[in-house]
Short mmCIF file of C-alpha atoms in Angstrom, two decimals:
data_model
loop_
_atom_site.label_atom_id
_atom_site.label_comp_id
_atom_site.label_asym_id
_atom_site.label_seq_id
_atom_site.Cartn_x
_atom_site.Cartn_y
_atom_site.Cartn_z
CA MET A 23 198.23 30.35 179.13
CA SER A 24 197.36 29.77 174.82
CA ASN A 25 200.88 32.12 174.07
CA LYS A 26 202.37 29.08 176.67
CA MET A 27 200.28 26.60 175.45
CA ASN A 28 201.62 26.73 172.23
CA LYS A 29 204.75 27.21 173.07
CA ASN A 30 204.70 23.48 174.11
CA LEU A 31 203.04 22.40 171.02
CA LYS A 32 205.49 24.10 168.31
CA ASP A 33 208.60 22.16 170.74
CA ILE A 34 206.13 19.03 170.98
CA PHE A 35 206.25 19.24 167.03
CA LYS A 36 210.17 19.58 166.87
CA SER A 37 211.00 17.33 169.24
CA SER A 38 209.90 15.10 166.54
CA LEU A 39 211.53 15.96 163.52
CA VAL A 40 213.99 14.95 165.79
CA GLY A 41 212.47 11.34 166.71
CA ILE A 42 211.91 11.24 163.26
CA LEU A 43 215.40 11.63 162.54
CA ALA A 44 216.72 9.08 164.60
CA VAL A 45 214.17 6.98 162.87
CA ILE A 46 215.69 7.18 159.78
CA ILE A 47 218.94 6.97 161.06
CA SER A 48 219.05 3.69 162.89
CA ILE A 49 217.15 2.03 160.01
CA ILE A 50 220.33 2.43 157.79
CA PRO A 51 222.56 -0.24 157.57
CA PHE A 52 225.87 0.56 159.07
CA GLU A 53 227.66 -2.86 158.32
CA ARG A 54 226.67 -3.10 154.45
CA ILE A 55 228.81 0.36 154.16
CA PHE A 56 231.38 -1.58 156.43
CA GLY A 57 231.51 -3.89 154.67
CA GLY A 58 230.62 -6.26 156.79
CA SER A 59 228.45 -7.45 158.57
CA SER A 60 227.44 -8.94 162.03
CA GLU A 61 225.05 -10.90 163.82
CA LEU A 62 225.30 -8.30 166.72
CA PHE A 63 224.90 -5.37 165.08
CA GLY A 64 222.66 -3.77 161.94
CA ALA A 65 220.22 -2.25 160.96
CA MET A 66 218.03 -1.40 164.27
CA PRO A 67 214.57 -4.33 163.83
CA THR A 68 211.59 -2.89 163.13
CA ILE A 69 209.82 -3.66 166.60
CA TYR A 70 212.61 -0.75 168.55
CA LEU A 71 211.33 2.13 165.78
CA LEU A 72 208.62 3.06 167.60
CA PRO A 73 211.02 3.72 171.30
CA ILE A 74 213.64 5.70 169.14
CA PHE A 75 211.27 7.55 167.25
CA LEU A 76 209.46 8.42 171.31
CA ILE A 77 212.30 8.63 173.27
CA TYR A 78 213.91 10.50 170.54
CA THR A 79 211.77 13.24 170.42
CA SER A 80 211.90 13.40 174.11
CA ILE A 81 215.51 14.04 174.42
CA ALA A 82 215.25 16.36 171.63
CA PHE A 83 212.51 18.12 174.40
CA VAL A 84 214.25 18.29 177.26
CA TYR A 85 217.74 19.11 175.69
CA SER A 86 215.82 22.04 174.17
CA LYS A 87 215.25 23.56 178.40
CA ILE A 88 218.47 22.41 178.46
CA LYS A 89 220.73 24.87 176.06
CA ASN A 90 217.84 27.96 177.08
CA ASN A 91 219.36 27.60 180.42
CA LEU A 92 222.92 27.07 179.21
CA LYS A 93 224.21 31.58 180.19
CA VAL A 94 227.37 29.92 177.47
CA SER A 95 227.50 31.21 173.81
CA LYS A 96 225.76 29.03 171.06
CA GLN A 97 229.36 27.84 170.69
CA GLY A 98 230.16 25.95 174.13
CA ALA A 99 226.59 25.19 174.19
CA PHE A 100 226.29 22.89 171.51
CA PHE A 101 229.86 21.74 172.26
CA ILE A 102 228.30 21.01 176.17
CA ILE A 103 225.17 19.01 174.62
CA PHE A 104 226.83 16.98 172.47
CA SER A 105 230.03 16.24 174.61
CA PHE A 106 226.78 15.16 177.10
CA ASN A 107 225.30 12.94 174.45
CA PHE A 108 227.62 11.15 173.12
CA ILE A 109 229.18 10.28 175.09
CA ILE A 110 226.97 9.22 177.57
CA SER A 111 224.36 7.63 175.46
CA ALA A 112 227.36 6.10 173.37
CA PHE A 113 230.62 5.62 173.74
CA LEU A 114 230.46 4.43 177.43
CA PRO A 115 228.22 2.09 176.33
CA LEU A 116 229.54 0.74 173.49
CA ILE A 117 232.50 0.41 175.97
CA GLU A 118 230.88 -2.32 178.22
CA GLY A 119 230.26 -4.25 174.74
CA GLU A 120 233.47 -4.01 173.82
CA ILE A 121 234.81 -5.48 177.07
CA TYR A 122 231.66 -7.71 177.68
CA LEU A 123 230.56 -8.98 173.49
CA GLU A 124 232.81 -10.86 172.20
CA ASN A 125 233.44 -10.73 168.37
CA PHE A 126 232.14 -6.90 169.41
CA PRO A 127 231.92 -4.03 165.70
CA PHE A 128 233.82 -1.28 168.35
CA LEU A 129 234.05 0.80 165.75
CA PRO A 130 231.39 0.69 163.35
CA ALA A 131 228.99 1.13 165.70
CA LEU A 132 231.01 3.44 167.61
CA PHE A 133 231.16 5.71 163.80
CA THR A 134 227.60 5.28 163.65
CA GLU A 135 226.07 6.79 166.97
CA PHE A 136 228.74 10.02 166.41
CA ILE A 137 226.20 10.38 162.89
CA LEU A 138 223.38 10.30 165.45
CA SER A 139 224.95 12.25 167.88
CA LEU A 140 225.92 14.88 165.55
CA ALA A 141 222.58 14.59 163.44
CA ILE A 142 220.10 15.13 166.09
CA VAL A 143 222.69 17.52 168.02
CA LEU A 144 222.54 19.66 164.63
CA LEU A 145 219.28 19.56 164.36
CA ILE A 146 218.49 20.02 168.10
CA PHE A 147 219.97 23.95 167.52
CA TYR A 148 218.67 24.31 163.93
CA LEU A 149 215.86 24.66 165.56
CA TRP A 150 215.25 26.00 169.05
CA LYS A 151 217.00 28.93 168.78
CA GLN A 152 219.34 30.10 171.46
CA ASP A 153 220.87 33.40 172.42
CA ASP A 154 224.36 34.34 172.19
CA ASN A 155 225.57 35.30 176.18
CA ARG A 156 229.48 35.15 177.29
CA GLU A 157 231.16 33.10 179.49
CA ALA A 158 234.04 34.65 180.12
CA GLY A 159 234.65 34.40 184.47
CA GLN A 160 231.93 31.11 185.25
CA VAL A 161 234.44 28.34 184.78
CA LYS A 162 237.00 30.71 187.02
CA SER A 163 234.69 31.07 189.28
CA TYR A 164 233.45 28.09 189.66
CA PHE A 165 237.13 26.64 190.85
CA ALA A 166 237.60 29.62 192.91
CA SER A 167 234.37 29.28 194.87
CA ARG A 168 236.11 26.39 197.31
CA SER A 169 240.02 25.31 198.07
CA VAL A 170 241.67 22.44 196.62
CA ILE A 171 241.59 20.35 198.90
CA SER A 172 238.09 20.84 199.05
CA TRP A 173 237.21 20.30 195.67
CA ILE A 174 239.79 16.77 195.75
CA TRP A 175 237.46 15.13 198.17
CA ARG A 176 234.91 15.38 196.58
CA VAL A 177 236.13 14.03 192.94
CA ILE A 178 237.48 11.72 195.45
CA VAL A 179 233.95 11.25 197.40
CA VAL A 180 231.60 10.82 194.58
CA MET A 181 233.32 8.62 192.38
CA LEU A 182 233.54 6.36 195.55
CA LEU A 183 229.77 6.16 195.88
CA PHE A 184 229.84 6.38 191.53
CA TYR A 185 231.55 3.20 192.59
CA ILE A 186 229.71 1.52 195.42
CA LEU A 187 225.97 1.68 194.10
CA THR A 188 227.01 0.07 191.23
CA MET A 189 228.69 -2.74 193.28
CA ILE A 190 224.93 -2.82 194.85
CA ILE A 191 222.85 -2.77 191.56
CA GLY A 192 225.34 -5.28 190.64
CA ILE A 193 224.86 -7.24 193.81
CA ILE A 194 221.26 -6.80 193.75
CA SER A 195 220.79 -8.02 189.75
CA MET A 196 222.94 -11.51 190.59
CA PRO A 197 220.49 -13.32 190.84
CA ILE A 198 218.84 -13.35 188.09
CA THR A 199 221.11 -11.94 185.64
CA GLY A 200 223.86 -14.31 186.59
CA HIS A 201 223.16 -16.78 184.51
CA PHE A 202 223.80 -15.10 181.67
CA LEU A 203 227.34 -15.04 182.85
CA GLU A 204 227.74 -19.00 183.30
CA GLN A 205 225.88 -19.15 180.15
CA GLY A 206 229.50 -17.82 178.39
CA ILE A 207 226.70 -15.44 176.49
CA MET A 208 228.70 -12.56 178.10
CA LYS A 209 232.28 -12.53 179.00
CA VAL A 210 233.15 -12.02 182.10
CA PRO A 211 236.31 -8.80 183.82
CA SER A 212 238.59 -9.07 186.94
CA MET A 213 237.60 -7.20 189.30
CA LEU A 214 240.09 -4.79 188.83
CA THR A 215 239.22 -4.36 184.55
CA LEU A 216 234.71 -3.98 186.48
CA PHE A 217 236.58 -1.36 189.10
CA SER A 218 238.73 0.67 186.65
CA ILE A 219 234.93 0.53 184.24
CA THR A 220 233.06 1.70 186.87
CA ILE A 221 235.63 4.23 188.17
CA SER A 222 236.13 5.80 184.34
CA ARG A 223 232.22 5.54 184.26
CA SER A 224 231.65 8.32 187.67
CA PHE A 225 234.96 10.24 185.61
CA ALA A 226 233.95 10.91 182.00
CA TYR A 227 229.89 11.89 184.21
CA MET A 228 231.43 13.64 185.77
CA LEU A 229 233.72 15.61 182.96
CA VAL A 230 230.63 15.89 181.70
CA THR A 231 228.35 17.61 184.60
CA ILE A 232 229.96 19.68 185.38
CA PRO A 233 230.50 22.05 182.17
CA LEU A 234 225.76 21.93 182.80
CA ILE A 235 226.84 22.23 186.71
CA ILE A 236 229.22 25.27 185.61
CA PHE A 237 226.54 27.30 183.13
CA TRP A 238 223.59 26.92 184.32
CA LYS A 239 221.84 29.72 185.29
CA SER A 240 218.57 28.48 187.11
CA SER A 241 218.23 26.38 189.45
CA LYS A 242 219.98 23.12 191.31
CA LYS A 243 217.31 21.69 191.49
CA GLU A 244 216.03 22.67 188.05
CA LEU A 245 219.30 21.33 186.97
CA PHE A 246 218.75 17.20 188.97
CA LEU A 247 215.57 16.97 187.35
CA TYR A 248 216.75 17.99 183.79
CA LEU A 249 220.35 16.19 184.28
CA ALA A 250 218.18 12.26 186.06
CA LEU A 251 215.48 12.64 182.85
CA ILE A 252 217.67 13.33 180.39
CA ALA A 253 220.79 10.73 182.00
CA SER A 254 218.18 8.32 181.99
CA LEU A 255 216.61 8.47 179.04
CA ILE A 256 219.94 7.63 177.20
CA TYR A 257 221.97 6.07 179.12
CA PRO A 258 219.77 3.44 180.82
CA ILE A 259 216.48 3.91 178.57
CA LEU A 260 218.30 4.22 175.23
CA GLY A 261 222.06 2.50 175.63
CA ASP A 262 220.52 -0.37 177.80
CA THR A 263 217.28 -1.22 177.69
CA LEU A 264 217.07 -1.29 173.47
CA ALA A 265 220.49 -2.07 173.07
CA PRO A 266 218.97 -5.67 170.85
CA PHE A 267 223.19 -7.72 171.73
CA TRP A 268 222.20 -7.69 174.98
CA PRO A 269 219.88 -10.80 176.40
CA ALA A 270 215.88 -9.64 176.62
CA LEU A 271 215.66 -10.08 180.28
CA TYR A 272 219.00 -8.60 181.08
CA ARG A 273 218.31 -5.28 179.68
CA LEU A 274 215.15 -5.16 181.22
CA VAL A 275 216.36 -5.78 184.86
CA ASP A 276 220.22 -4.12 184.54
CA GLY A 277 218.02 -0.72 182.85
CA THR A 278 216.04 -1.18 185.61
CA LEU A 279 218.80 -0.76 188.24
CA LEU A 280 220.51 1.59 186.07
CA THR A 281 218.01 4.33 185.82
CA LEU A 282 217.89 4.42 188.96
CA HIS A 283 221.75 4.63 189.79
CA THR A 284 221.25 7.21 187.32
CA ILE A 285 219.01 9.53 188.88
CA ILE A 286 221.14 9.16 192.34
CA MET A 287 223.85 9.71 190.50
CA SER A 288 222.10 12.60 188.29
CA TRP A 289 221.46 13.33 192.55
CA LEU A 290 225.08 13.56 194.49
CA TYR A 291 226.93 14.81 191.32
CA VAL A 292 224.90 17.81 192.04
CA LYS A 293 225.19 18.43 195.50
CA ILE A 294 228.16 17.37 196.00
CA LEU A 295 230.07 19.58 192.75
CA TRP A 296 228.17 22.52 192.51
CA LYS A 297 229.33 25.84 193.52
CA GLY A 298 230.79 26.93 196.59
CA ASP A 299 229.20 30.15 198.34
CA LEU A 300 231.99 32.36 197.80
CA VAL A 301 232.69 32.42 194.41
CA LEU A 302 235.24 35.20 193.12
CA ASN A 303 235.17 37.51 190.62
#
């Protein structure tokens, strides 16, 4: 019991170092480095620094547990976690910012988030050592565990469920957040654009989740818990709730509903995309 407590305390201390690094990077005035300024882009407001520290500390702690449950090489684990973090916490929210907001500095913001994601994941892998596992045959056995038709319809079902759930959340939030569209604070996308955004987000989430499923060496339930927790931390909570360029009420409502959305979809992704019973070597 004492050894386990000491290990948890060490993990919390290591996680706090990642949180401190995230705060340091967040206060760097990148708008000056890029030779311009924007009311939508700049150093993170001071009031957000404590939440950023707490969120990134939690993120690091969860990632440390995830990486220890991946049966893959150190390089493979790094690529999986970095890709997951960068795409979910940075790329997808910034794409939406480019679509919904006028004069959004997409490229500078993307570069900044790339540096932040790379820095924190590098520090995580430096602080928490990992055994080098062999991943040979796991990808093949995963896809061979079901027929091609089975995989196709599972992918289609997941993407449709993602779209339907997104539309339901949009309908629920519209009475509260709809006036931001009427005031011109946000651009109103066409239904085709909205459909494309949602399907692309679902597909991107699927791409970064499947490697976790393939190389996961623990239970399905444990993967769901870690996936739902980390995805909620880095997408609706960090990427939406703390985005200073969104109106405060919009962030609160949308962040809360997206957290629920993320938890439900994490369960569906793990449930539907889990490997079949027949695994061929």
